[in-house]
Tab-separated table of C-alpha atoms and ligand atoms in Angstrom:
chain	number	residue	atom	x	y	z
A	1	UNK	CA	-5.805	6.539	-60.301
A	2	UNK	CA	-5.046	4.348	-57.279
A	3	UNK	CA	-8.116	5.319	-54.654
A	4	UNK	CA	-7.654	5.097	-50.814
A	5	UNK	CA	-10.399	4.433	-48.557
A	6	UNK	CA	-10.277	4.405	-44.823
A	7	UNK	CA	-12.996	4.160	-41.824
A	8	UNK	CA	-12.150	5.534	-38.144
A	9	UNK	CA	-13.430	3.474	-35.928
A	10	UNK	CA	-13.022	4.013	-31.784
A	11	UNK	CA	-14.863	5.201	-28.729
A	12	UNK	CA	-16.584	9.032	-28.839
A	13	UNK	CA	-13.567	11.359	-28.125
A	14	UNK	CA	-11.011	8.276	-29.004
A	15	UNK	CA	-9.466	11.223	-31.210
A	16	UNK	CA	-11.054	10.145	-34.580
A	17	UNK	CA	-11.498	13.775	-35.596
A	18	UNK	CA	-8.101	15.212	-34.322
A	19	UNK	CA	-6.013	12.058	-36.863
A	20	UNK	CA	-8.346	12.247	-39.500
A	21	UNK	CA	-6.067	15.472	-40.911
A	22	UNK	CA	-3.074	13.452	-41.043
A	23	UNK	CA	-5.295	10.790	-43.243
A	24	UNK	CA	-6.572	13.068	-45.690
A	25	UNK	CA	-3.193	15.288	-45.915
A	26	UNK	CA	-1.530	12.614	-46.749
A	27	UNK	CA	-3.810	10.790	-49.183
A	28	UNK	CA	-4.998	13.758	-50.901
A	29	UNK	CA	-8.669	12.416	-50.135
A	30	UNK	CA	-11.876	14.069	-48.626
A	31	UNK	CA	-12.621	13.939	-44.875
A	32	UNK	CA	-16.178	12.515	-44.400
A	33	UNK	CA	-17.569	13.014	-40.746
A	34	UNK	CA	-21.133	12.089	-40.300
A	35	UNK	CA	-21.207	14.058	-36.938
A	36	UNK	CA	-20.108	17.103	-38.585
A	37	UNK	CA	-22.760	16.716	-41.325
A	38	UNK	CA	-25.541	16.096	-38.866
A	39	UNK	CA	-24.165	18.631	-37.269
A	40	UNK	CA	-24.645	21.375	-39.782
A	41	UNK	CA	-28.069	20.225	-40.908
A	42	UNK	CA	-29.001	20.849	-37.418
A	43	UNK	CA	-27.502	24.292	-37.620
A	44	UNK	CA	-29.262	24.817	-41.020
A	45	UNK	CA	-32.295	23.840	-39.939
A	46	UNK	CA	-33.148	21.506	-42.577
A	47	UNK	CA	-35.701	18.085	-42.509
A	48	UNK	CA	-32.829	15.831	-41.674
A	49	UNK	CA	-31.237	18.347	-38.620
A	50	UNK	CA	-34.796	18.505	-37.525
A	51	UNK	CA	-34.880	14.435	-37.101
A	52	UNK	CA	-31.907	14.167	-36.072
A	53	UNK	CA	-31.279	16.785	-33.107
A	54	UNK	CA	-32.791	14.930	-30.540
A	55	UNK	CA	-31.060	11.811	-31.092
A	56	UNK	CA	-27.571	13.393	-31.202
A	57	UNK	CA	-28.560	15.735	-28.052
A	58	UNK	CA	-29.303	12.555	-25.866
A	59	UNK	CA	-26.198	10.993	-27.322
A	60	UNK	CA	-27.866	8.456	-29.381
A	61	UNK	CA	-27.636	7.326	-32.730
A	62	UNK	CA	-29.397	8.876	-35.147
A	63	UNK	CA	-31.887	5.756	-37.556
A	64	UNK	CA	-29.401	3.839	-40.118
A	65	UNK	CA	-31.593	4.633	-43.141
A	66	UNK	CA	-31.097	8.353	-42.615
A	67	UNK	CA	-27.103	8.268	-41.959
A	68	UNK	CA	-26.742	5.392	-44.828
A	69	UNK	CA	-28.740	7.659	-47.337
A	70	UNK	CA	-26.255	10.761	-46.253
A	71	UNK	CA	-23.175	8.318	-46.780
A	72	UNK	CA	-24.594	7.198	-50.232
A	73	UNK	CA	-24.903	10.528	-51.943
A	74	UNK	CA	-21.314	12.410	-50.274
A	75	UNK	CA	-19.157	9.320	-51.655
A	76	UNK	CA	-20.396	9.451	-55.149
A	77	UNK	CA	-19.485	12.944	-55.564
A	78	UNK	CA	-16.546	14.150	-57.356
A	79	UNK	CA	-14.348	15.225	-55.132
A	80	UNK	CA	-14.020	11.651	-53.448
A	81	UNK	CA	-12.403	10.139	-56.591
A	82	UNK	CA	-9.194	9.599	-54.923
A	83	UNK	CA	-10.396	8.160	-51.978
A	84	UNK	CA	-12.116	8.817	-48.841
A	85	UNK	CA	-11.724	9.103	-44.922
A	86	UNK	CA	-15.166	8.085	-42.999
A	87	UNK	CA	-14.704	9.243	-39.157
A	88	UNK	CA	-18.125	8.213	-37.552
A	89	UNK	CA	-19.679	5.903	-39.858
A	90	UNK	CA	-20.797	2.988	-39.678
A	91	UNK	CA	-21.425	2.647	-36.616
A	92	UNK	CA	-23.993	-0.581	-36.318
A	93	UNK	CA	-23.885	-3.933	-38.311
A	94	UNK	CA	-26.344	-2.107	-40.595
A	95	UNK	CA	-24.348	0.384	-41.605
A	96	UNK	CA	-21.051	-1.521	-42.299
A	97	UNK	CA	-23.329	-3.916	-44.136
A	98	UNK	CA	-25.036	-1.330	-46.020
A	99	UNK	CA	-21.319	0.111	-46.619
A	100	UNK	CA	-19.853	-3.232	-47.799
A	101	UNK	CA	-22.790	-3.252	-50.294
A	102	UNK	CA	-21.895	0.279	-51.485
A	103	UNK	CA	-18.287	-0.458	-52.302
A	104	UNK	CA	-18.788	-3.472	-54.377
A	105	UNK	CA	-21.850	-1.932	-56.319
A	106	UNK	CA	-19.491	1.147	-57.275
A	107	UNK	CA	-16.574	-0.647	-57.670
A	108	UNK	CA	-14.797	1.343	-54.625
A	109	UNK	CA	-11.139	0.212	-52.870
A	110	UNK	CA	-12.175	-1.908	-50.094
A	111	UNK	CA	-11.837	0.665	-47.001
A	112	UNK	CA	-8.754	0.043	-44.226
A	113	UNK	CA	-9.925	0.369	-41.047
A	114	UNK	CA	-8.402	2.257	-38.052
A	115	UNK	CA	-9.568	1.502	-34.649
A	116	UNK	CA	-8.603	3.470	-32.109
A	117	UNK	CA	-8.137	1.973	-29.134
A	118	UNK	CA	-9.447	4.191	-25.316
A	119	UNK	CA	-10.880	3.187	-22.563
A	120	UNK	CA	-13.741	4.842	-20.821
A	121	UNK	CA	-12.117	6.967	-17.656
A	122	UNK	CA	-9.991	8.845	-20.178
A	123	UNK	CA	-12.936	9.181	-22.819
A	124	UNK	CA	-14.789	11.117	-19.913
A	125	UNK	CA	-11.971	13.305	-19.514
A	126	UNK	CA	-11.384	14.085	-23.320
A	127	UNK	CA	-15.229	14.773	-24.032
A	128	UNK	CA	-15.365	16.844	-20.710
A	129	UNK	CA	-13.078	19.284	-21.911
A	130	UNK	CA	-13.220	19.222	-25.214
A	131	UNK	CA	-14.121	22.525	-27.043
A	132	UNK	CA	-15.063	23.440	-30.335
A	133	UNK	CA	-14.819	26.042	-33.028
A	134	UNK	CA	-18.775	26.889	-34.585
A	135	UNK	CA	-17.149	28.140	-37.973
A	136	UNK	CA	-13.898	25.517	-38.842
A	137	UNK	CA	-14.937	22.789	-36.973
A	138	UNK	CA	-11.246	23.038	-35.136
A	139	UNK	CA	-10.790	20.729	-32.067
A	140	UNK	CA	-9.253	22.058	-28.632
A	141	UNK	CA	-9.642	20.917	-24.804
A	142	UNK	CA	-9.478	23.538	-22.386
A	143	UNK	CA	-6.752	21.523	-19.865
A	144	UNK	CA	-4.000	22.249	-23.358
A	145	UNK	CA	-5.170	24.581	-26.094
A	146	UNK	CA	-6.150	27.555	-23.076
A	147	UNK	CA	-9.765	27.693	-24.842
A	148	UNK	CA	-12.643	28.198	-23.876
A	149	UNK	CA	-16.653	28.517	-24.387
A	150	UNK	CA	-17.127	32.259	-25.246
A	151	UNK	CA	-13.185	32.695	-26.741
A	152	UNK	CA	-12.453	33.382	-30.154
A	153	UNK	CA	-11.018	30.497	-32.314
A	154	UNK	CA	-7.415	30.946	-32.210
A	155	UNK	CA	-7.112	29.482	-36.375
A	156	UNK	CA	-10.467	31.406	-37.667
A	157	UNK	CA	-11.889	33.888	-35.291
A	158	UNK	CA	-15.430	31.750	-35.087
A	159	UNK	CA	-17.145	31.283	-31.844
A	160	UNK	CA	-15.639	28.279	-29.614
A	161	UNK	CA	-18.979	26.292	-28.028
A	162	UNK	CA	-19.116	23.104	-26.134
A	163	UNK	CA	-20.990	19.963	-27.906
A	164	UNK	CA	-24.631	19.802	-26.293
A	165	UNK	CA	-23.555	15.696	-26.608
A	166	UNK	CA	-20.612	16.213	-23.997
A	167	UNK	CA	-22.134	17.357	-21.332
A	168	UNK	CA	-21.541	14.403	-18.597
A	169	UNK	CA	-24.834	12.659	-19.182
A	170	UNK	CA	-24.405	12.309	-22.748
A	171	UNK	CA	-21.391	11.059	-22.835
A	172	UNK	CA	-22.217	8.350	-20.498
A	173	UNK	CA	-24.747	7.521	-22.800
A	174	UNK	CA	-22.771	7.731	-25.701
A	175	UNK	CA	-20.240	5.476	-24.463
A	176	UNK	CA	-23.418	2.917	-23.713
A	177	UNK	CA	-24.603	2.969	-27.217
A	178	UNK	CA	-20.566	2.460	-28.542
A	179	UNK	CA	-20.015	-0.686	-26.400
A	180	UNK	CA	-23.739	-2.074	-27.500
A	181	UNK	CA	-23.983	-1.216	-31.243
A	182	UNK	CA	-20.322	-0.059	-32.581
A	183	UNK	CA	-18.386	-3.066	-30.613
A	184	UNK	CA	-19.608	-5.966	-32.986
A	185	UNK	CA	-17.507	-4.002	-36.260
A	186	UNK	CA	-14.571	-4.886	-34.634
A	187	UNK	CA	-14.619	-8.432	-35.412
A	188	UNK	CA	-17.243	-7.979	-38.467
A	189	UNK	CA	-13.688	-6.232	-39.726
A	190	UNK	CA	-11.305	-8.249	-38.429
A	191	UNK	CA	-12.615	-11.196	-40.268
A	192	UNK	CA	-12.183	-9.466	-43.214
A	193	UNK	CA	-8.844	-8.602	-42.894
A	194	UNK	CA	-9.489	-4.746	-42.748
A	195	UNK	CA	-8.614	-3.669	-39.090
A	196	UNK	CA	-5.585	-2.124	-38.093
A	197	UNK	CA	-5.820	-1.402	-33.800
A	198	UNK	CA	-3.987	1.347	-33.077
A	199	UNK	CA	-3.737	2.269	-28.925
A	200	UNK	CA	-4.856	5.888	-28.855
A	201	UNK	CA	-3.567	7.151	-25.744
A	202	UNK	CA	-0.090	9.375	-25.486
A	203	UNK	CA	0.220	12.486	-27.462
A	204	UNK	CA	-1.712	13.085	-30.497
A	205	UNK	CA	1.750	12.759	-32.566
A	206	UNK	CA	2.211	9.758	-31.209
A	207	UNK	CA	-1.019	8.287	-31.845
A	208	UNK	CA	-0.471	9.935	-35.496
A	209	UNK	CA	2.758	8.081	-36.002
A	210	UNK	CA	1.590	4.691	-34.470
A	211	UNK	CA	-1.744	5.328	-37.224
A	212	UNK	CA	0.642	5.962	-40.240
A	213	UNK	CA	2.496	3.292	-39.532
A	214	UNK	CA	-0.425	0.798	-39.281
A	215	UNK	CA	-2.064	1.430	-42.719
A	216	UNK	CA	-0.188	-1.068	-44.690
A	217	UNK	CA	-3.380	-2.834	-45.156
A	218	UNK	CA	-4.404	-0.096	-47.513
A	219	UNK	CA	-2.007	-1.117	-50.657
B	301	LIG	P1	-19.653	12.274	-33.897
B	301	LIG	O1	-19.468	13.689	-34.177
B	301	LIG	O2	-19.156	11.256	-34.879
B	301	LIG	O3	-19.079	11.998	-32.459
B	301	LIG	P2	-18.275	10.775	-31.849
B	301	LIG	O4	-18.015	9.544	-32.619
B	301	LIG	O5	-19.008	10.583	-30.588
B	301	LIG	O6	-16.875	11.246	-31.848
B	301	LIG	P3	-16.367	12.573	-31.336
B	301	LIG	O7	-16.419	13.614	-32.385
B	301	LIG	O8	-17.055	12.905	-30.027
B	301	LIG	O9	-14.892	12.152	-30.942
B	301	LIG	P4	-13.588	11.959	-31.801
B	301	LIG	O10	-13.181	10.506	-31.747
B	301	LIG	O11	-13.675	12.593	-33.146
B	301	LIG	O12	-12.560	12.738	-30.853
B	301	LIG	P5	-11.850	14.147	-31.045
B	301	LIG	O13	-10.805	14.048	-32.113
B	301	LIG	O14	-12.844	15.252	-31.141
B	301	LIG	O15	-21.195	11.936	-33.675
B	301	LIG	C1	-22.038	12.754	-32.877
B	301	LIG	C2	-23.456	12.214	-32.903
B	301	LIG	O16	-23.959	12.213	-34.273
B	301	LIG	C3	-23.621	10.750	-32.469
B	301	LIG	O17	-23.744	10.641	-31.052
B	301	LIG	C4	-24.911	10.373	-33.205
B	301	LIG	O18	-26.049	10.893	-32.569
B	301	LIG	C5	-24.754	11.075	-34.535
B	301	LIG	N1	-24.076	10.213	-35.549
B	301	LIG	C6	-22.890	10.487	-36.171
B	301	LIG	N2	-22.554	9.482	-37.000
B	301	LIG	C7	-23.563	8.558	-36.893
B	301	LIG	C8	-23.787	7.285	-37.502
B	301	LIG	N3	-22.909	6.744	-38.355
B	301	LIG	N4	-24.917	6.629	-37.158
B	301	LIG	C9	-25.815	7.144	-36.302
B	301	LIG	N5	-25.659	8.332	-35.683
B	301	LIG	C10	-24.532	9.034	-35.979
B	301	LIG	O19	-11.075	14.244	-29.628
B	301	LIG	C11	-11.781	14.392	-28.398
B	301	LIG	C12	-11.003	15.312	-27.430
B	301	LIG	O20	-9.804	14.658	-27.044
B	301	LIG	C13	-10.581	16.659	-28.043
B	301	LIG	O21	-10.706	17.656	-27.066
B	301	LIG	C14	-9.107	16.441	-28.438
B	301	LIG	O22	-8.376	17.653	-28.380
B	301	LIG	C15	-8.655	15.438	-27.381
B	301	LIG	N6	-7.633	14.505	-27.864
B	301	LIG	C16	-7.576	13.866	-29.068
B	301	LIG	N7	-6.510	13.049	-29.136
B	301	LIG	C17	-5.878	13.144	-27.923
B	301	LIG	C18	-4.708	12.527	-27.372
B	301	LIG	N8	-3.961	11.637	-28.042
B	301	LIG	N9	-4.368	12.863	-26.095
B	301	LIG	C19	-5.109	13.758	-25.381
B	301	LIG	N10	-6.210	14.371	-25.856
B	301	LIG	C20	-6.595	14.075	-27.112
């Protein structure tokens, strides 16, 4: 069985989460978002949401050896066998080191990467108004979906909520930490003949098509 491995890389709110769908339809292969996993151990209340909360809160990152542990188990499970989709990880040097260690000790395809390409005037708007389903996980921003904190979910009927981490503050912060820690993959992937840049800005179809179109580099 031919496996198919791919990493989102890009700005918070570049759209990472929105294409990931398209990735994993297509592919047949698991969605892997280490924001959404933090996420729900936070909501769970478990040892790693209670270490992690107040780094996400502040829009920091939360310590390598915690997320690289997380990443280690979830791709050795069964349901990745045909491949993979990591939206949010790695995120530092570490972690795509730790990563490149990880596919050659299990033998894994060599992961295409997808950067997605934003600058930071129209990451402030995205985050700003971006909403969020507490049961699916959907994705909406109040200026197209007509959403908002306290509606229903228009797919699943869960609560919509606003990300504590995109409040204005935080996502100044979060775009600090990207440029400073996340930047340096770019070439680290380049060099290695994994990147694919995609410009993420025009509709989400379009940025879906552009994406599609780009992955060559997984064959
Ligand atoms: P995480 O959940 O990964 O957040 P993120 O990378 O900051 O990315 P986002 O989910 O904010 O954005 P996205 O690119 O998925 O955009 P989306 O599709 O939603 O991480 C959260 C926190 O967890 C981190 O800050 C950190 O603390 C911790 N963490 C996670 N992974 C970690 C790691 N590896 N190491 C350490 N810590 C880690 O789109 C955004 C909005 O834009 C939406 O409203 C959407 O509708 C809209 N939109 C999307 N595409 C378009 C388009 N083409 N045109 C117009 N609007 C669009």
């Amino acid at each position: 069985m031919t496996q198919h491995n791919f990493i989102l890389l890009g700005p918070p709110g570049a759209g990472k989460g929105t294409q990931a769908e398209a990735l994993v339809e297509k592919f047949g292969i698991v969605h892997i978002s280490t924001g959404d996993m933090l996420r729900e151990a936070v909501a769970k209340g478990t040892e790693l949401g209670r270490q992690a909360q107040q780094y996400m809160d502040a829009g920091k990152l939360v310590p390598d050896d915690l997320v690289i542990g997380i990443v280690r188990e979830r791709v050795q499970e069964p349901d990745c066998k045909r491949g993979f989709l990591l939206d949010g990880f790695p995120r530092t040097l570490k972690q795509a080191e730790a990563l490149s260690a990880l596919v050659e000790e299990l033998h894994l395809a060599k992961p295409c990467v997808i950067n997605i390409i934003v600058d930071d005037e129209e990451i402030m708007r995205r985050l700003s108004g971006r909403r969020m389903c507490r049961q699916c996980n959907a994705i909406f921003h109040v200026a197209s979906d007509n959403v908002d904190v306290g509606d229903k979910c228009p797919i699943c009927g869960g609560e919509i909520y606003q990300r504590p981490d995109d409040r204005k503050e935080a996502i100044a912060e979060r775009l600090r930490v990207y440029h400073e820690q996340t930047d340096p993959l770019i070439p680290y992937y380049a060099d290695r003949g994994q990147l694919v840049s995609v410009p993420g800005e025009g509709s989400i179809s379009e940025v879906r098509q552009r994406m599609l179109q780009g992955i060559k580099c997984s064959d």
